Short mmCIF file of C-alpha atoms and ligand atoms in Angstrom, two decimals:
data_model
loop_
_atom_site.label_atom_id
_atom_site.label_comp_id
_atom_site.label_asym_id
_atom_site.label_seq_id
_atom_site.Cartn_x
_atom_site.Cartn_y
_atom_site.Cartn_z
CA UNK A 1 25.87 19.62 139.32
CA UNK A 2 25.29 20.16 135.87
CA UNK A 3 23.27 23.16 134.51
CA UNK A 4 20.25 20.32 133.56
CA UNK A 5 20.64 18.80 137.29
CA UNK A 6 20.61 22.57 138.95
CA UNK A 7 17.23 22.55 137.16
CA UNK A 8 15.58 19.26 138.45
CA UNK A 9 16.99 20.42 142.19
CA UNK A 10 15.80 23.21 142.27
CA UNK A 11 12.39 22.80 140.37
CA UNK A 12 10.44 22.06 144.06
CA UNK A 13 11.46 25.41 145.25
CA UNK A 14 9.64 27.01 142.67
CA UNK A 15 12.41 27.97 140.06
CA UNK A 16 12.16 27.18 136.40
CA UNK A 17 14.84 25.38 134.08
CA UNK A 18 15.30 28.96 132.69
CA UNK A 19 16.23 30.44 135.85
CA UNK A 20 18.17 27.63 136.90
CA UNK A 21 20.35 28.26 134.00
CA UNK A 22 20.57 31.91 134.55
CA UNK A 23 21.94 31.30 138.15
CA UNK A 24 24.37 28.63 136.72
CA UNK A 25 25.90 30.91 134.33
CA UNK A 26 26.04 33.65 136.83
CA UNK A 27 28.08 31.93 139.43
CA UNK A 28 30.40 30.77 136.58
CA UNK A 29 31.24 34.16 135.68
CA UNK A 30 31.02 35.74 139.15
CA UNK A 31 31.65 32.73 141.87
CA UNK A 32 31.16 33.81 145.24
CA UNK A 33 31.78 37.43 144.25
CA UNK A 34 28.10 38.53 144.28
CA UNK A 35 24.37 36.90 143.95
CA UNK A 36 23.14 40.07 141.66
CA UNK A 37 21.45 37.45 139.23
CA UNK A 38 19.91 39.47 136.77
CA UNK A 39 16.49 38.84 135.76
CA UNK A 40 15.66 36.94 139.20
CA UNK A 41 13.49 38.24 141.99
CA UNK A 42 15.25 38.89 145.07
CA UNK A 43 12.89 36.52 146.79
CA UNK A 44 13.94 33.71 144.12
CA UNK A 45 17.38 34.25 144.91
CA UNK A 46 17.17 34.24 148.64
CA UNK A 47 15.39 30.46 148.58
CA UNK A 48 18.21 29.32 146.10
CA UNK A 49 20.85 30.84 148.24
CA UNK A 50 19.60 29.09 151.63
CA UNK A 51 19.64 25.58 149.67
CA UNK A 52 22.94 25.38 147.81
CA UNK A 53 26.92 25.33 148.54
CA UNK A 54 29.28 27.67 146.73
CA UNK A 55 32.47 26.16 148.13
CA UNK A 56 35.58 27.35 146.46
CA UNK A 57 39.34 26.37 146.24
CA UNK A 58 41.96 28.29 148.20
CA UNK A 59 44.89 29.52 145.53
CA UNK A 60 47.94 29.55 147.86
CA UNK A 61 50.81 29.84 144.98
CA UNK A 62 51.07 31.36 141.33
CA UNK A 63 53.96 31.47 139.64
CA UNK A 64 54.59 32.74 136.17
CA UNK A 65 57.72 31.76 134.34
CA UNK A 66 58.73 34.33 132.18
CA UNK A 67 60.50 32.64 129.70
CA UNK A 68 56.94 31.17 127.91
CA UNK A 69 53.95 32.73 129.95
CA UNK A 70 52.99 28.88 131.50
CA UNK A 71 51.79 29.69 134.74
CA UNK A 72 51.07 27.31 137.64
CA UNK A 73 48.54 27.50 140.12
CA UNK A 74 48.61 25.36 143.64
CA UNK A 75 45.41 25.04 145.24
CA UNK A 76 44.41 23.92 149.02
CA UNK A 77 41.43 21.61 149.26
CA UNK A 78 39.45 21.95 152.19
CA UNK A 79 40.65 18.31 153.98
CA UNK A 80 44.32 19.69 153.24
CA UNK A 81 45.47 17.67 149.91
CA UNK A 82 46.73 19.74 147.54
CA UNK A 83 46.35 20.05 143.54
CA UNK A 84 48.32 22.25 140.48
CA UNK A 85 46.89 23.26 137.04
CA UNK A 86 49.07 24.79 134.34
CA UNK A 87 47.26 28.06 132.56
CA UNK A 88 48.98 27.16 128.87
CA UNK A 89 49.09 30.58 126.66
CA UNK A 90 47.85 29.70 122.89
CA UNK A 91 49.26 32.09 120.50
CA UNK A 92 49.12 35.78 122.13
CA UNK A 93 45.05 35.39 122.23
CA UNK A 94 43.45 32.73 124.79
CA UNK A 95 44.31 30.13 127.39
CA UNK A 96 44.19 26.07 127.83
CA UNK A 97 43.85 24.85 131.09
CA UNK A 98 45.47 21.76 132.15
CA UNK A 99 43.97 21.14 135.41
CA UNK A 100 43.91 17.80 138.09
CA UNK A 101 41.53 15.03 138.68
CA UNK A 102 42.73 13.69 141.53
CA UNK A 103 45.21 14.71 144.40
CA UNK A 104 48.21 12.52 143.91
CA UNK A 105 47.78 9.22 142.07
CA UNK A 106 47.39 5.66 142.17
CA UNK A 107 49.53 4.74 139.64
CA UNK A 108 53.01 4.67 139.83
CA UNK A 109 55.01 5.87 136.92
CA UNK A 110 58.40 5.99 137.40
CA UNK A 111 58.97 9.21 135.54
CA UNK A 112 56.03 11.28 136.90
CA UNK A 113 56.53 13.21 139.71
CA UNK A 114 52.63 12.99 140.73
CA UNK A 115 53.04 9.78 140.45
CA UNK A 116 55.65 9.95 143.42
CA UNK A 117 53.61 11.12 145.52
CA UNK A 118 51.36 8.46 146.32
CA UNK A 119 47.76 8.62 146.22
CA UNK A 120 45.64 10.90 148.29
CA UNK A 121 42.06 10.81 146.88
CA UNK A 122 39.33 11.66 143.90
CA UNK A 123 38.63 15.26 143.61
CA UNK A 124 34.96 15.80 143.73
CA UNK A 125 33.09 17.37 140.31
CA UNK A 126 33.30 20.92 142.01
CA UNK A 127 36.85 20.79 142.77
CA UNK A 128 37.51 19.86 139.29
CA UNK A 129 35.27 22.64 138.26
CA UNK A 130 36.64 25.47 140.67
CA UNK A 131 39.91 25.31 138.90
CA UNK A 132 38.54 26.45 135.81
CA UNK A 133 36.39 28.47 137.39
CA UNK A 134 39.30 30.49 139.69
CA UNK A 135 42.12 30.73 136.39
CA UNK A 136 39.20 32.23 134.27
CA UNK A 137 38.06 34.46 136.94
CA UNK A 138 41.46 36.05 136.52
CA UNK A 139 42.81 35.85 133.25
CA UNK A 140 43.56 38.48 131.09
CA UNK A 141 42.46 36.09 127.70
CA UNK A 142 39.47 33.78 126.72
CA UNK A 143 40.08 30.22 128.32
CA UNK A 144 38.90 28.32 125.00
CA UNK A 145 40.39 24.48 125.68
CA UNK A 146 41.13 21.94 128.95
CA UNK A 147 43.20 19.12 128.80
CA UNK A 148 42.60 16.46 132.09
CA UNK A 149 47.09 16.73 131.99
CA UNK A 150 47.18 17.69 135.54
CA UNK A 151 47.53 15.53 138.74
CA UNK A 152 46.17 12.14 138.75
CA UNK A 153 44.39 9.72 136.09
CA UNK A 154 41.25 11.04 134.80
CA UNK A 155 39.62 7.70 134.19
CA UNK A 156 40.07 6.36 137.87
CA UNK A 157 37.58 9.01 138.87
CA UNK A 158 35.29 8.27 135.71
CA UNK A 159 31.86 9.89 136.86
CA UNK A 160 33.58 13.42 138.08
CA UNK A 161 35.95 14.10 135.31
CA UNK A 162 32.99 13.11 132.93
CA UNK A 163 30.32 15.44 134.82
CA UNK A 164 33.00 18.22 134.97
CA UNK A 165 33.37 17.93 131.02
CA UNK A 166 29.74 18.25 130.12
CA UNK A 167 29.89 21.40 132.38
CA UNK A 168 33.03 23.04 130.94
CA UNK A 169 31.27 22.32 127.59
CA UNK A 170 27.97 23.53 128.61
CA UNK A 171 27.27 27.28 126.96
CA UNK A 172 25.58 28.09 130.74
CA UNK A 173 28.71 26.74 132.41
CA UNK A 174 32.57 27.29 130.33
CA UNK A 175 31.36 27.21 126.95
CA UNK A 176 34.11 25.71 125.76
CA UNK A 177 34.02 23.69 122.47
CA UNK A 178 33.76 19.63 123.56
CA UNK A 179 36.73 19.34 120.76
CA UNK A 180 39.16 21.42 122.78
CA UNK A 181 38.18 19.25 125.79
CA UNK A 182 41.26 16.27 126.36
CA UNK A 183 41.13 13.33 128.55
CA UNK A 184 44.23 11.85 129.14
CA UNK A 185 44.79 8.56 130.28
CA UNK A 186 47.45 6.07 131.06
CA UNK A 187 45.32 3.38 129.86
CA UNK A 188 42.47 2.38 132.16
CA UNK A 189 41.26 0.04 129.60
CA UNK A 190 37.40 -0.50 131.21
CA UNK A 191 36.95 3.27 131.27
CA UNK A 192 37.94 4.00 127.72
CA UNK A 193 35.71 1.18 126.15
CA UNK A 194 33.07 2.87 128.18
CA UNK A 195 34.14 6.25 127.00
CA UNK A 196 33.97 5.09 123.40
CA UNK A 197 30.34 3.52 124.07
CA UNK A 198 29.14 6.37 125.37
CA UNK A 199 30.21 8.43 122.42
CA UNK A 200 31.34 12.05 123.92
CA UNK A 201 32.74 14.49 121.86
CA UNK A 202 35.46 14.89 123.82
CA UNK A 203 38.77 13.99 123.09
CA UNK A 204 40.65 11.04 124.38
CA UNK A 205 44.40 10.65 124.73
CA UNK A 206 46.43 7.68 125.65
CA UNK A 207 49.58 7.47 127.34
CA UNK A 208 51.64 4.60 125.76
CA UNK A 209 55.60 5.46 126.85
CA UNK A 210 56.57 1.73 125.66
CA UNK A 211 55.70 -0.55 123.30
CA UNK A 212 56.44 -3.87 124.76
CA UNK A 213 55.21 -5.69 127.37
CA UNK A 214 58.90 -5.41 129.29
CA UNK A 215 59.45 -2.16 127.91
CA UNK A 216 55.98 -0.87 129.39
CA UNK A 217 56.01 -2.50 132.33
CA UNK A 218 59.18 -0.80 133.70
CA UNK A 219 57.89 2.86 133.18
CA UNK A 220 54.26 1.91 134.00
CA UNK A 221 54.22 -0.99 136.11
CA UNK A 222 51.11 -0.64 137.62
CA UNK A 223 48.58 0.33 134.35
CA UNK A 224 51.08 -2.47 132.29
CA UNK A 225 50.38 -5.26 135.22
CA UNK A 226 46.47 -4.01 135.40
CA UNK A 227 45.81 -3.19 131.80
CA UNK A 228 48.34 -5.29 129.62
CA UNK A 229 49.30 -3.29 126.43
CA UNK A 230 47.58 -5.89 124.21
CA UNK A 231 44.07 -5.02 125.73
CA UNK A 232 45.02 -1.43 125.48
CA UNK A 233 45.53 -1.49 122.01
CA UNK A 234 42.29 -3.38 120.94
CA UNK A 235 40.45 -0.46 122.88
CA UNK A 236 42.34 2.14 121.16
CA UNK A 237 41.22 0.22 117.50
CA UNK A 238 37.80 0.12 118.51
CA UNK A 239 38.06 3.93 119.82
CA UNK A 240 39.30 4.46 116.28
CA UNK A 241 36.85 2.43 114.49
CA UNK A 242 33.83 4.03 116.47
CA UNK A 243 34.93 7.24 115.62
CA UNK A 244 36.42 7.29 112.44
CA UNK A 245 39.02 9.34 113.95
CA UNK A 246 43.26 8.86 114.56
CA UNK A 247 43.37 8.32 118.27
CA UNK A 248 46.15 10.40 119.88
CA UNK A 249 49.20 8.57 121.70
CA UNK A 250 51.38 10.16 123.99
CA UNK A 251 54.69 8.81 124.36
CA UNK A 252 57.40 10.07 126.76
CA UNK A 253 60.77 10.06 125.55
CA UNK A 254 63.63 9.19 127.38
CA UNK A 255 67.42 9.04 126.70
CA UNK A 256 68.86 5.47 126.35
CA UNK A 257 65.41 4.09 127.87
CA UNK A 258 62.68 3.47 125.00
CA UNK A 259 63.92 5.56 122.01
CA UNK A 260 66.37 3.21 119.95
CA UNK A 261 65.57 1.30 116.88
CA UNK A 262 63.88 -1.41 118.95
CA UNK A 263 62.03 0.56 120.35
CA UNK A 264 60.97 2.40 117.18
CA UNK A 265 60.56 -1.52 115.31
CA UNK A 266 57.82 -2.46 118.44
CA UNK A 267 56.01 0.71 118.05
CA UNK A 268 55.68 0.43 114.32
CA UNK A 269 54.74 -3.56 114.77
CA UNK A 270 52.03 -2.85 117.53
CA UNK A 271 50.44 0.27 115.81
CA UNK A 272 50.32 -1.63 112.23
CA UNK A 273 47.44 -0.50 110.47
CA UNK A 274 45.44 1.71 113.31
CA UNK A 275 45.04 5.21 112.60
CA UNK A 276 47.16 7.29 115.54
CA UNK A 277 49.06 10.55 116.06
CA UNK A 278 51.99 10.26 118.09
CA UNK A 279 52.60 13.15 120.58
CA UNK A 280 56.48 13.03 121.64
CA UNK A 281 57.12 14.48 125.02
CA UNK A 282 60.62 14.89 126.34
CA UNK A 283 60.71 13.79 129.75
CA UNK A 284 61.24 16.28 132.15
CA UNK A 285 62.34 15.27 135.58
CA UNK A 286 63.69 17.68 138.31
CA UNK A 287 65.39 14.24 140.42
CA UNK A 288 67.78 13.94 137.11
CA UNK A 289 67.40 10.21 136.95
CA UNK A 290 65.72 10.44 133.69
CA UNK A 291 67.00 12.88 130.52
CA UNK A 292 65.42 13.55 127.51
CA UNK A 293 67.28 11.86 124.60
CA UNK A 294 69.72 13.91 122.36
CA UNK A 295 68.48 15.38 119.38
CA UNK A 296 69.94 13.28 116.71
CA UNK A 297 68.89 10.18 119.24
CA UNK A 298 65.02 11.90 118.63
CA UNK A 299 65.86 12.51 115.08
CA UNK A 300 66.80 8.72 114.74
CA UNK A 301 63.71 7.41 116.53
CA UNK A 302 61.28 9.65 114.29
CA UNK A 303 62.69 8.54 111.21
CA UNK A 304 62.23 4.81 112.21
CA UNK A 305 58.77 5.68 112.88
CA UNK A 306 58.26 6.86 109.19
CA UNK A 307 56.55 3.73 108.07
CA UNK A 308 53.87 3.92 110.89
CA UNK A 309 52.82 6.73 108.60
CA UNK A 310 51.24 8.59 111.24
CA UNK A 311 51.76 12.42 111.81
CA UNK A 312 54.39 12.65 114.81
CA UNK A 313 54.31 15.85 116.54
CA UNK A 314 56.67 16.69 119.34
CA UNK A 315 54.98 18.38 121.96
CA UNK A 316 56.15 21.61 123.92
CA UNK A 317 56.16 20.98 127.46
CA UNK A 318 56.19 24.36 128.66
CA UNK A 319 56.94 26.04 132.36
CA UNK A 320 60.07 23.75 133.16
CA UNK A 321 61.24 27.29 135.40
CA UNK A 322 58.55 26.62 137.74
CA UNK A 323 58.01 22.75 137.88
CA UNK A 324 54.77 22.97 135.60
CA UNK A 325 56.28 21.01 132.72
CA UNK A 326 54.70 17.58 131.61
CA UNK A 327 55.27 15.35 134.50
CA UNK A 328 56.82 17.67 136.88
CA UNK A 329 53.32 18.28 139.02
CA UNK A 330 54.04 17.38 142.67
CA UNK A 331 52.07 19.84 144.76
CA UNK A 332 54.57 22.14 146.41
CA UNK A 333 54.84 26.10 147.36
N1 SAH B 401 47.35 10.29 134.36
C1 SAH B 401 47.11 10.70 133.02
C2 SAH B 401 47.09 12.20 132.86
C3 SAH B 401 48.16 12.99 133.58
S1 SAH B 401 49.78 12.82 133.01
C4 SAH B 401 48.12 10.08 132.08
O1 SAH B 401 49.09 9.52 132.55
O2 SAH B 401 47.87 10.13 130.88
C5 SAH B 401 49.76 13.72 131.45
C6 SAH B 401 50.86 13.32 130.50
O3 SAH B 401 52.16 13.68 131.03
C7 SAH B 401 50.91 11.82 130.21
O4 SAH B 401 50.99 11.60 128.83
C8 SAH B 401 52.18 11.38 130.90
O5 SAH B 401 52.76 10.25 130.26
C9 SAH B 401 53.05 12.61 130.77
N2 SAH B 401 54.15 12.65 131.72
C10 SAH B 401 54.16 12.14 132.98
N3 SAH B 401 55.36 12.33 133.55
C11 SAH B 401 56.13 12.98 132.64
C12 SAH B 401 57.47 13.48 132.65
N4 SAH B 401 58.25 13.34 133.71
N5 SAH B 401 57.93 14.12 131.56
C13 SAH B 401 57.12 14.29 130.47
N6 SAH B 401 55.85 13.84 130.40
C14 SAH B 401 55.35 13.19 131.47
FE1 SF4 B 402 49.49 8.97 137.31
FE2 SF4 B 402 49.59 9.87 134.75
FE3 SF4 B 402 51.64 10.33 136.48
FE4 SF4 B 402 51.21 7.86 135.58
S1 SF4 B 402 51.79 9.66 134.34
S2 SF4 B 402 51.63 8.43 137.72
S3 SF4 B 402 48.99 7.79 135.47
S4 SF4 B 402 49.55 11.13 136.64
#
């Protein structure tokens, strides 16, 4: 529940908006630790705590790899699926959390390791929430930004990922800035035209990886085959258009697969005259069947991107030591 639905269920047992609040922001802070809400009559807290559910997340791994701070968490959901999120240091001052929306995935991209792994279900609003909730809880910095980079596609479980986001952003729940909230996608194109009616402040992020038909189809078969790249990029021009912002695109690279100069030529054709910025992630992929491209092969494929004249950042992919790189989230001790 949100903060402003915590209210409405608990207005016929006699506690205000207010107080509703109060306890919302107190179980953020302190989860199952203690019910010492301050400013609430025992009494009051004694009817709330015979009506609601606290469930949490069991944490059954952390690791830490030393060489950049990333640190993964693997959580154990009640039913016995399991889910990661990456704790991303920013500067030497506060955290970004990428965390999971679903255990495994539907889709089936041939370079993602979640992707792998089949499909086991949606998580449930809490269990997107408890992640945040369990990281903060310990960490030794602020936890200012999410990104929906974790397991599974965020926009396949619309409603949850959606109601999770108003309550990270909520100052009673994380209080975390709706800009430095990022939904990434692989290009469910219903979901983002309904994202872009609905007019969030949230961020959105596509996953593109190829920029043909062909090209797109054998990396992404099954969001090319349900959501063909031409409807993909009308919705990211009207995401654009509505709001009057570049709309990021996240492109994996890999070596000899979708970096040459036709490669480049398609991308430059398709994106004519919409305002992106390109994010450049070198695949990672612990099987070896995929390898990031060399650097003059990146250098090359930037430079034919030039006339795009979009900013092209290439994004650190951090934690490779312990699997919790882009791509590399597949659930195991
Ligand atoms: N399902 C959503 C969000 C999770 S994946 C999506 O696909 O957008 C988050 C990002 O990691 C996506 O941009 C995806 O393309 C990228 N990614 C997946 N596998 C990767 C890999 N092996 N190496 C690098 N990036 C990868
Ligand atoms: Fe699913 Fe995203 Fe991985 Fe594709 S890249 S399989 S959509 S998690």
């Amino acid at each position: 529940m949100t903060p402003a639905e915590l209210g409405e269920f608990l207005a016929p047992h006699g506690i205000s908006a207010v107080e509703a609040r109060r306890l919302f922001a107190h179980h953020v802070q302190h989860g199952r630790r203690n019910w010492d809400v301050k400013n609430l009559a025992r009494e009051k807290i004694a009817r709330v705590a015979a009506v609601v559910d606290t469930p949490t997340l069991e944490v059954i791994d952390r690791r830490r790899d030393p060489a950049d701070g990333f640190m993964k968490y693997l959580f154990a959901l009640a039913d016995g699926a399991r889910v990661e999120a990456v704790r991303i240091p920013i500067f030497d001052d506060k955290y970004t959390l990428c965390l999971s929306s679903q255990a495994g995935c539907p889709l089936d991209c041939v370079f993602c390791a979640t992707g792998r792994l089949g499909f086991a279900r949606n998580l449930a609003t809490w269990e997107i929430v408890e992640q945040l909730r369990i990281v903060r809880d310990e960490a030794d910095r602020p936890l200012r930004g999410v990104v929906f980079m974790g397991m599974g596609e965020p926009f396949l479980n619309y409603d949850n990922v959606i109601t999770a986001a108003r309550i990270f952003a909520d100052p009673s729940g994380g209080a975390i800035s709706g800009r430095a909230i990022t939904i990434s996608t692989s290009g469910v194109v219903p979901a983002i035209r309904r994202f872009t009616d609905e007019r969030h402040p949230y961020r959105l992020a596509i996953s593109l990886t190829g920029a043909t038909r062909a090209r797109r189809r054998s990396l992404m078969p099954a969001a090319e085959k349900t959501w063909p790249i031409d409807e993909l990029i009308d919705a990211v021009r009207a995401h654009a258009a509505a709001t009057r912002d570049r709309v990021t695109l996240e492109y994996v690279v890999i070596r000899g697969v979708n970096c040459g100069a036709d490669d480049a030529a398609a991308l430059c054709e398709l994106l004519r005259g919409i305002p992106v910025r390109l994010n450049l992630i070198d695949v990672n992929d612990a099987t070896g069947r995929f390898a990031p491209p060399s650097d003059d092969e990146r250098r090359a494929f930037i430079d034919a991107l030039q006339p795009l004249g979009a900013p092209i950042v290439r994004r650190y992919s951090g934690g490779k030591d312990v699997n919790a790189a882009c791509g590399m989230l597949a659930a195991t001790a």
